[in-house]
Short mmCIF file of C-alpha atoms in Angstrom, two decimals:
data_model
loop_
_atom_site.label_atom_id
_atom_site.label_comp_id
_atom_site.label_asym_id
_atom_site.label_seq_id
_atom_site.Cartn_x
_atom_site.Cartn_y
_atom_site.Cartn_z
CA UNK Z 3 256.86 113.39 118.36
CA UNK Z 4 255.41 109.96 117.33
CA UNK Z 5 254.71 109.44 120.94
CA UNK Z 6 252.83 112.81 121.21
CA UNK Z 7 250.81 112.10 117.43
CA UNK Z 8 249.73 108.65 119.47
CA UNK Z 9 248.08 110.60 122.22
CA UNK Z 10 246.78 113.46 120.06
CA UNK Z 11 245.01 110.68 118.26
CA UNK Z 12 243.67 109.40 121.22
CA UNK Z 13 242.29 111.79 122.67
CA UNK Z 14 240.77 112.76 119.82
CA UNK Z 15 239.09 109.29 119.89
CA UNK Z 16 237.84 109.87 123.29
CA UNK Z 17 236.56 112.93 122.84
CA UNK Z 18 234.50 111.98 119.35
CA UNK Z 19 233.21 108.84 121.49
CA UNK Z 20 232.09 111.36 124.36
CA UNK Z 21 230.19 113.33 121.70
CA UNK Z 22 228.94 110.33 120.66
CA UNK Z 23 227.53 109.40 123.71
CA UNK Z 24 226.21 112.52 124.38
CA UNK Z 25 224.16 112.50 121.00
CA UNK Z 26 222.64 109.46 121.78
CA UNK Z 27 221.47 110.46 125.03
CA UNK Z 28 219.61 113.76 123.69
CA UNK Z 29 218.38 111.43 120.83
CA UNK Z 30 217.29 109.29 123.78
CA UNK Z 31 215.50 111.97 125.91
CA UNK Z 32 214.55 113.50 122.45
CA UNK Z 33 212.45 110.14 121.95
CA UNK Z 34 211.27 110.63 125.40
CA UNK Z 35 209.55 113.62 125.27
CA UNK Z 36 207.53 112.21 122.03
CA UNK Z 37 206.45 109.28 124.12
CA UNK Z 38 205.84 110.80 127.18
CA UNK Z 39 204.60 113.98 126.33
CA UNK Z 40 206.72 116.43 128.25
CA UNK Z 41 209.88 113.75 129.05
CA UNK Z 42 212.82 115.19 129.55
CA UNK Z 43 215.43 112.11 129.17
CA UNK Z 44 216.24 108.95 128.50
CA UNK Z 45 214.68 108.04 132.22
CA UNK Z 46 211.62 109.48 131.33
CA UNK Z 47 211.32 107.52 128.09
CA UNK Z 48 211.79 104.46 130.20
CA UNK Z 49 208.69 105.35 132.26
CA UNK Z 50 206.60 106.54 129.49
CA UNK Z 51 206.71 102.61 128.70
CA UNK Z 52 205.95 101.89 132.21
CA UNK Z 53 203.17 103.93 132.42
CA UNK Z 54 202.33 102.62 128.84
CA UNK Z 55 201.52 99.41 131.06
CA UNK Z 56 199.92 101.12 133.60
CA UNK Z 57 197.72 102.40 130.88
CA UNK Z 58 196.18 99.06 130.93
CA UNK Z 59 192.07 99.11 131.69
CA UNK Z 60 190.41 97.80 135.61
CA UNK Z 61 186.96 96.52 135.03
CA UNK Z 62 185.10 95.10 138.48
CA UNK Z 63 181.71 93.31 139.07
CA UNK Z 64 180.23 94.02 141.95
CA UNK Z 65 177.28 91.30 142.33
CA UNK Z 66 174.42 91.65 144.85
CA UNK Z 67 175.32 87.81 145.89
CA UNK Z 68 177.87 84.82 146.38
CA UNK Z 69 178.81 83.30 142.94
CA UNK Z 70 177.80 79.81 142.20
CA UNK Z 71 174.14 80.46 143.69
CA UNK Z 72 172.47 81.95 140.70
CA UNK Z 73 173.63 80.95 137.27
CA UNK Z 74 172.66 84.43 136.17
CA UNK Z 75 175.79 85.56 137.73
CA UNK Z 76 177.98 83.37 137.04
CA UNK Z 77 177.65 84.03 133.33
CA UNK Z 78 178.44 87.37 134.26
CA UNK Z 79 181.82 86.60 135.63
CA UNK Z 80 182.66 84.07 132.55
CA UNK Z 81 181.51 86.77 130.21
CA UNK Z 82 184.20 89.66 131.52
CA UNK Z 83 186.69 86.94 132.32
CA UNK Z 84 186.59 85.96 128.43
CA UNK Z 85 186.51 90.29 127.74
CA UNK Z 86 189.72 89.97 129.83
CA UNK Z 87 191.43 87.57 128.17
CA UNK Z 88 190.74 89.17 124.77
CA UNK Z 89 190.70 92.77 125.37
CA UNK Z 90 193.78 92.74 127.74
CA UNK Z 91 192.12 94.32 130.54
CA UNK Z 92 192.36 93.69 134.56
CA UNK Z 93 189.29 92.30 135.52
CA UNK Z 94 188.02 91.88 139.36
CA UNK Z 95 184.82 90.27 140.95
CA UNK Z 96 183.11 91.58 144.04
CA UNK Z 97 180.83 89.11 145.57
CA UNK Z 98 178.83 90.63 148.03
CA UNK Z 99 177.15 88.06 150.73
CA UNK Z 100 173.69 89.90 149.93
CA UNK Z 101 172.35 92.32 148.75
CA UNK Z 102 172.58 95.15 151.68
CA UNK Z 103 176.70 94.75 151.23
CA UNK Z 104 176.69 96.49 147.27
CA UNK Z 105 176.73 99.79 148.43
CA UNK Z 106 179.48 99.28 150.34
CA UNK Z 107 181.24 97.28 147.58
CA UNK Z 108 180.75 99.66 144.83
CA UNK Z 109 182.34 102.34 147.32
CA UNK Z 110 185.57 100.04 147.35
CA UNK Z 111 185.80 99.54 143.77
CA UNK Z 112 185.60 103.30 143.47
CA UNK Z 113 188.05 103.54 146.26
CA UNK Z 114 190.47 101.45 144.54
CA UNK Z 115 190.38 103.46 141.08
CA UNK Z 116 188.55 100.70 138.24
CA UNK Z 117 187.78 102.52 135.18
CA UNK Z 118 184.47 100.81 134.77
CA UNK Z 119 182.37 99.48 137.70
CA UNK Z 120 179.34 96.73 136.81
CA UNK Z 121 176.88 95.30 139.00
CA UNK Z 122 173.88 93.88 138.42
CA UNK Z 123 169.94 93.39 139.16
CA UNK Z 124 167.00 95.62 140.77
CA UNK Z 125 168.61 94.80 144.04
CA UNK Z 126 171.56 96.86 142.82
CA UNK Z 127 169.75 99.96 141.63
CA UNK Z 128 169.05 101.98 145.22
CA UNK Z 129 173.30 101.58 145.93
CA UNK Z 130 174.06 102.78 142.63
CA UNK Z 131 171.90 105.33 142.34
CA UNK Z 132 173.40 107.12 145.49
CA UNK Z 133 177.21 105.99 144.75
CA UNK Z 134 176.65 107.12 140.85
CA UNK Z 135 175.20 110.49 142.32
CA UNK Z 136 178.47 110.68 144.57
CA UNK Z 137 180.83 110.28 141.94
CA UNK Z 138 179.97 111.99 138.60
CA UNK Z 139 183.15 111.37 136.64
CA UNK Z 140 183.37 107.60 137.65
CA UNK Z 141 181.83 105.04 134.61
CA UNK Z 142 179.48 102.38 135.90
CA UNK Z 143 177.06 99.66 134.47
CA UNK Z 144 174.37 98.09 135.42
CA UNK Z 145 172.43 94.47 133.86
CA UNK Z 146 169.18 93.65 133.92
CA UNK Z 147 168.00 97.11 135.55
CA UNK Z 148 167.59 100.62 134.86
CA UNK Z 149 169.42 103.63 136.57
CA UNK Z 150 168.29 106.82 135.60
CA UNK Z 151 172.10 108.65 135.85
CA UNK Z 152 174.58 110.56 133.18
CA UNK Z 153 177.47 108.59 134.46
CA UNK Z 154 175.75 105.12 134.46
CA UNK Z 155 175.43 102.47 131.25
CA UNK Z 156 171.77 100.42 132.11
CA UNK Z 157 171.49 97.12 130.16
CA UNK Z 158 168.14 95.74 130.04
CA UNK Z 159 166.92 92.54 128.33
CA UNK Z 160 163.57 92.35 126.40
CA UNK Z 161 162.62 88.99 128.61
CA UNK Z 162 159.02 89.36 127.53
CA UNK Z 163 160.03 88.19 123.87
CA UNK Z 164 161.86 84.98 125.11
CA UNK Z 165 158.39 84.46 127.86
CA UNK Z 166 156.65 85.27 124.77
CA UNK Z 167 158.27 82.08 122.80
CA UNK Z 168 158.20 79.91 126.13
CA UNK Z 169 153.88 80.98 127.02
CA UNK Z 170 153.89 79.97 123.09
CA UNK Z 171 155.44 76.34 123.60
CA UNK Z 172 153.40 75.88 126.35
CA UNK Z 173 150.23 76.58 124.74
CA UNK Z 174 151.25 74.17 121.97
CA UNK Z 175 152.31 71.49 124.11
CA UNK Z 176 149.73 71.49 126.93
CA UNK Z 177 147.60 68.33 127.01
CA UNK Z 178 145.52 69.78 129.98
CA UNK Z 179 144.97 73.31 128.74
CA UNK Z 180 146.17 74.38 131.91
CA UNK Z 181 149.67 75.84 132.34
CA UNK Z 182 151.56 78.25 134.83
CA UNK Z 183 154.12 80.04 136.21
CA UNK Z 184 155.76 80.13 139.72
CA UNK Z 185 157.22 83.82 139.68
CA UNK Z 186 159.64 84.71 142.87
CA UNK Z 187 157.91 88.39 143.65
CA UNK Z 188 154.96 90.37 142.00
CA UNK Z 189 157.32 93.45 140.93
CA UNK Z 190 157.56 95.13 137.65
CA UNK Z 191 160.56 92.97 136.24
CA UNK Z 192 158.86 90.41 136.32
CA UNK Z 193 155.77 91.35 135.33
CA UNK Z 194 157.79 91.26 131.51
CA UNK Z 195 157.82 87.64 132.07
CA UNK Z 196 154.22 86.77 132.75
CA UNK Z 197 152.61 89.16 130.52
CA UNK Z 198 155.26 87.70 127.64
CA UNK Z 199 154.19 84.41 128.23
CA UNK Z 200 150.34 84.70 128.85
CA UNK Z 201 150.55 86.96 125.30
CA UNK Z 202 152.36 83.78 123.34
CA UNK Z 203 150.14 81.29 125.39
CA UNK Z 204 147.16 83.12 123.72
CA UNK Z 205 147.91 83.77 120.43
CA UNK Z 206 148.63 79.72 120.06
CA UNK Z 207 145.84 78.25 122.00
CA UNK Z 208 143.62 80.95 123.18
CA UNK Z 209 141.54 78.65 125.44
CA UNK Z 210 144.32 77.82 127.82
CA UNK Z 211 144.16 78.57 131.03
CA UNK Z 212 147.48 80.26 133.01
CA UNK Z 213 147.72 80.20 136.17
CA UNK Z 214 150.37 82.39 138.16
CA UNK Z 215 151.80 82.29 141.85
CA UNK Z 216 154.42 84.67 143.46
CA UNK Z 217 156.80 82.98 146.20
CA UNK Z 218 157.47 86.33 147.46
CA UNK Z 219 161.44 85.67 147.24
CA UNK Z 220 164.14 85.32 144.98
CA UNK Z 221 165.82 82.37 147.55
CA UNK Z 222 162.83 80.10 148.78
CA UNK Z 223 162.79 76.58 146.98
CA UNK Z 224 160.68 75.03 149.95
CA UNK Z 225 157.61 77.94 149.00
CA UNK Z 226 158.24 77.28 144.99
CA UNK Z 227 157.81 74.10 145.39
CA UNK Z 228 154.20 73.98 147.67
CA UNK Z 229 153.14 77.15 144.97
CA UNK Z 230 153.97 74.30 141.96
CA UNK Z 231 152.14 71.16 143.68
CA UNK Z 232 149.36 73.73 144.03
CA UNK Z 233 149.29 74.11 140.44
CA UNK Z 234 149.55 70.74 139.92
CA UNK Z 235 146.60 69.88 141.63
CA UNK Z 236 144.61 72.01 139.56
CA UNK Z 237 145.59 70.59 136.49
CA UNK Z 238 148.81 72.39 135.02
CA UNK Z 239 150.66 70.17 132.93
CA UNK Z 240 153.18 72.67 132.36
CA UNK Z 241 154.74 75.24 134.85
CA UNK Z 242 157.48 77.75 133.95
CA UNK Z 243 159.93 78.01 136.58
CA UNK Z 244 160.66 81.99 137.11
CA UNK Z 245 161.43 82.16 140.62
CA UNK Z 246 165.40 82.27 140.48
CA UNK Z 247 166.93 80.26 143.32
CA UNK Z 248 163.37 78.87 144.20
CA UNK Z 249 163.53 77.25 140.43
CA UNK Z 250 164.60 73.61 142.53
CA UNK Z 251 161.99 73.18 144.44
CA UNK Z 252 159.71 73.47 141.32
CA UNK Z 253 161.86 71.04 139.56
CA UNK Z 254 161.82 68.90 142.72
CA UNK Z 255 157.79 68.81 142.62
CA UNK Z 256 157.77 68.06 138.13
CA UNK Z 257 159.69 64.94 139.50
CA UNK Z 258 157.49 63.83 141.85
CA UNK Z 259 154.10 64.66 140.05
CA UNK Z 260 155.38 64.01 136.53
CA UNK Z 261 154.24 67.46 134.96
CA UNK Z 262 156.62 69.29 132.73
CA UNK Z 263 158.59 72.34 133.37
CA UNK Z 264 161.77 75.15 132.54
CA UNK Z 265 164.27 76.98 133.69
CA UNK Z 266 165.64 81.14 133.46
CA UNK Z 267 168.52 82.34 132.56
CA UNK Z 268 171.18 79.10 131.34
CA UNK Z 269 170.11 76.03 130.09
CA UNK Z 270 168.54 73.74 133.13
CA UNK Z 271 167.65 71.35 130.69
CA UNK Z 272 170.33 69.10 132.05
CA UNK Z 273 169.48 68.63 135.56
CA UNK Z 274 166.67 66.65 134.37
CA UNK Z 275 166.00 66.02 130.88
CA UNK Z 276 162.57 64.44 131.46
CA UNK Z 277 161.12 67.20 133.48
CA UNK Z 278 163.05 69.98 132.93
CA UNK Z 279 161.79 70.28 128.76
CA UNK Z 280 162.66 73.90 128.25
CA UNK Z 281 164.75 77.15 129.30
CA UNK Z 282 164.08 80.56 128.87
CA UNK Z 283 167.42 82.13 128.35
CA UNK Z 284 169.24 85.41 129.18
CA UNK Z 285 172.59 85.90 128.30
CA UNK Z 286 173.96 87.94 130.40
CA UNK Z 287 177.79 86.81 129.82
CA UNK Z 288 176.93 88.11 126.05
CA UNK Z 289 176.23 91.79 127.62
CA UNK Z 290 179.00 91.73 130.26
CA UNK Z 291 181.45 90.98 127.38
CA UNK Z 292 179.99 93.33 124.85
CA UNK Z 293 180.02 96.44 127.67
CA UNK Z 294 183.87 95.53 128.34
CA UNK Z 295 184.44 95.59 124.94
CA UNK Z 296 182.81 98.59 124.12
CA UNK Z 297 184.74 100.29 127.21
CA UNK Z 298 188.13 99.21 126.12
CA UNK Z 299 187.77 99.54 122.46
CA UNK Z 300 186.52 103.29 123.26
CA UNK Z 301 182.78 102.84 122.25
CA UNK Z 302 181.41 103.06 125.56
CA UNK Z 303 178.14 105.08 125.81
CA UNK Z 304 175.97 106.20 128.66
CA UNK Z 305 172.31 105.68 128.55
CA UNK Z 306 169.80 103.06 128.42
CA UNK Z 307 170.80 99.89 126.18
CA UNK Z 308 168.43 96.59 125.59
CA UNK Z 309 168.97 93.18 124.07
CA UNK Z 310 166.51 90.87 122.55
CA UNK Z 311 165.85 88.23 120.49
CA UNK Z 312 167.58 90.11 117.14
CA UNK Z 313 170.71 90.50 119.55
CA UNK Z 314 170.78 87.05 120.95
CA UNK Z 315 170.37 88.25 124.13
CA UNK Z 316 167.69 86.44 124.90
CA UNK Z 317 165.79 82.75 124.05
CA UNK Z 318 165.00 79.63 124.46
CA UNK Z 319 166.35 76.23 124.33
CA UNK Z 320 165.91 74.60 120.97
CA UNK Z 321 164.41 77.18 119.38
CA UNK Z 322 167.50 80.42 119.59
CA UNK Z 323 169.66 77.59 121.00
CA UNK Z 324 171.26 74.09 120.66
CA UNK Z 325 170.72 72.23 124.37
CA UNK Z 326 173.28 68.97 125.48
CA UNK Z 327 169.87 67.35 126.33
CA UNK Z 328 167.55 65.40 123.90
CA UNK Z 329 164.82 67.16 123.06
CA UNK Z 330 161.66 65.83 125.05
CA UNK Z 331 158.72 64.72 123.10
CA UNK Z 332 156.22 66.88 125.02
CA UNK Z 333 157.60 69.63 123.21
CA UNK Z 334 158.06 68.16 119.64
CA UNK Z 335 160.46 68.96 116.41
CA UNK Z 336 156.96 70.14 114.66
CA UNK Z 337 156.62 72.49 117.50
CA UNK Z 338 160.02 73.76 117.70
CA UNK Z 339 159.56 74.53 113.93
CA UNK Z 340 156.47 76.14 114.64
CA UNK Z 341 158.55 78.06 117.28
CA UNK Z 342 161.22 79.17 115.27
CA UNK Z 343 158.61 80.50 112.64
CA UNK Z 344 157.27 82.63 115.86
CA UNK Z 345 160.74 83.32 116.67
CA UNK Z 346 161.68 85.18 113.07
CA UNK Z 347 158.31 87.11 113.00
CA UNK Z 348 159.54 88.73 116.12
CA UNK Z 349 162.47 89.60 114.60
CA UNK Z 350 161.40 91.08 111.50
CA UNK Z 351 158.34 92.78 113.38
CA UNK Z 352 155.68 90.66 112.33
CA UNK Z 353 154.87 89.37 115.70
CA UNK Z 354 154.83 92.21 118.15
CA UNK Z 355 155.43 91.80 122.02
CA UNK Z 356 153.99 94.34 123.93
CA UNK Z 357 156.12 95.57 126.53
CA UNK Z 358 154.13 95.79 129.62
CA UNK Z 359 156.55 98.28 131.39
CA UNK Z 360 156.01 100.83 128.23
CA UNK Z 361 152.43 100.95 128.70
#
């Protein structure tokens, strides 16, 4: 009998522990189908956390060229790189060789499932356009150009109130009364630039003369750089670079005719501090970072979106920014202060820049 109570015992034991087990596993797969929405079991729960991970956000750039040839792009790539790290997103870059490759680029990213596709620049828009138009119900961004589509965020800078601040430093500065601009191409971009410096030029020294010249390419530093000695000869003491890539061979003519001159985009200050006295800025890693946050954080919105001077989106060195370099005495402290002034009227809508694209 005692041998018989032993077993009874024990096999009452095994069979508790059995139910025991059992419980746990429905309490498992009970878990599950919280998680996962329609799990079953214990399995399921385990994938619910995989796809948790799976869960996590694809963001590419597609840019119309190589990086490390325009600064404007690269601050695109450090700008989602740095939403990456922070936002805990998977972030790609697409270089295309040139321009005529995006369209084919932006059909592999959409290929290979990102949430959000950026690119970047008028180049851009054509390829968009038609890939946006192909797939409705895939995000996309675009910086620094406008694409008229419901599934397409455009990011546009107001440049002409940075040009505006830059035509004004000029004007200030000038001990020839004659300034100017070497612009790569005579499109409507562009035009925000010229028509945003020749308004500050004017309403600090209305008697200065500006004198513009289009390269007629966004990659030609050899044409730049006859269009600047031109200049030069005719008595510009100052001449804004705005011709992208073609921005060296104007800075290669300041230093070898001694006028002054400035950079787009990042701070060129640096590659020659005695020439090279100012730089209109653009911060397009701000935007890139800002539309990756807004994407992962749910606040993503389709549309038309600008930055300015109020944003920090754009500037200039000195004056919205600190530079490495020392400032150069052409330019002044009294006429950075004088700047800055200028700069907080646009701001608070005292100073109006007219938009030449809006008119």
């Amino acid at each position: 009998m005692k041998r018989w109570s032993v077993m009874a015992t024990v096999l009452v034991l095994v069979a508790a522990l059995i139910a025991g087990c059992g419980a746990n596993n429905g309490n498992g797969g009970n878990s599950g189908n919280g998680a996962a929405n329609g799990g079953t079991d214990a399995g399921t729960n385990a994938g619910a956390g995989n796809g948790a991970a799976e869960e996590q956000k694809r963001i590419a750039l597609v840019t119309p060229e190589k990086i490390g040839v325009n600064p404007f792009f690269t601050q695109m790539e450090e700008g989602l790189n740095k939403a990456a790290e922070e936002f805990n997103f998977e972030a790609k870059v697409i270089e295309s060789a040139d321009p005529s490759q995006v369209e084919q680029n932006l059909r592999a990213a959409v290929a290979e499932d990102y949430d959000l596709i950026i690119t970047a620049a008028f180049s851009a828009v054509d390829a968009l356009t038609k890939v946006a138009a192909e797939n409705p119900d895939q995000p996309f961004a675009i910086v620094d150009s406008f694409v008229d589509a419901p599934n397409v965020r455009s990011i546009e800078f107001r440049e002409h109130e940075a040009a505006y601040l830059l035509g004004a430093a000029a004007g200030l500065a000038t001990k020839t009364n004659t300034v100017g601009a070497i612009v790569a191409m005579d499109v409507p971009l562009l035009g925000k630039y010229t028509s945003g410096f020749e308004q500050g030029l004017a309403s600090v020294n209305p008697n200065a003369k500006f004198l513009v010249n289009y390269v007629g390419s966004f990659t030609d530093p050899a044409k730049a750089k006859e269009l600047a000695l031109l200049q030069s000869s005719q008595g510009a003491d100052f001449i804004a670079g705005m011709s992208a890539v073609g921005d060296s061979g104007v800075f290669e003519a300041a230093k070898e005719k001694g006028f002054y001159t400035s950079g787009q985009d990042t701070d060129r200050t640096g590659d020659d501090p005695e020439r090279i006295v100012l730089s209109q800025l653009k911060e397009t890693d701000t935007v890139v970072y800002e539309t990756a946050k807004d994407f992962t954080s749910g606040n993503f919105t389709y549309g038309g979106v600008n930055y300015g001077l109020k944003e920090n989106g754009v500037g200039l060195t000195f004056v919205t920014a600190e530079s490495s370099s020392p400032l150069s005495p052409f330019i002044g402290q009294e006429n950075v202060d004088k700047l800055k002034k200028i700069r907080d009227d646009i701001v608070a809508g005292t100073i109006e820049v007219k938009n030449p694209l809006a008119q």
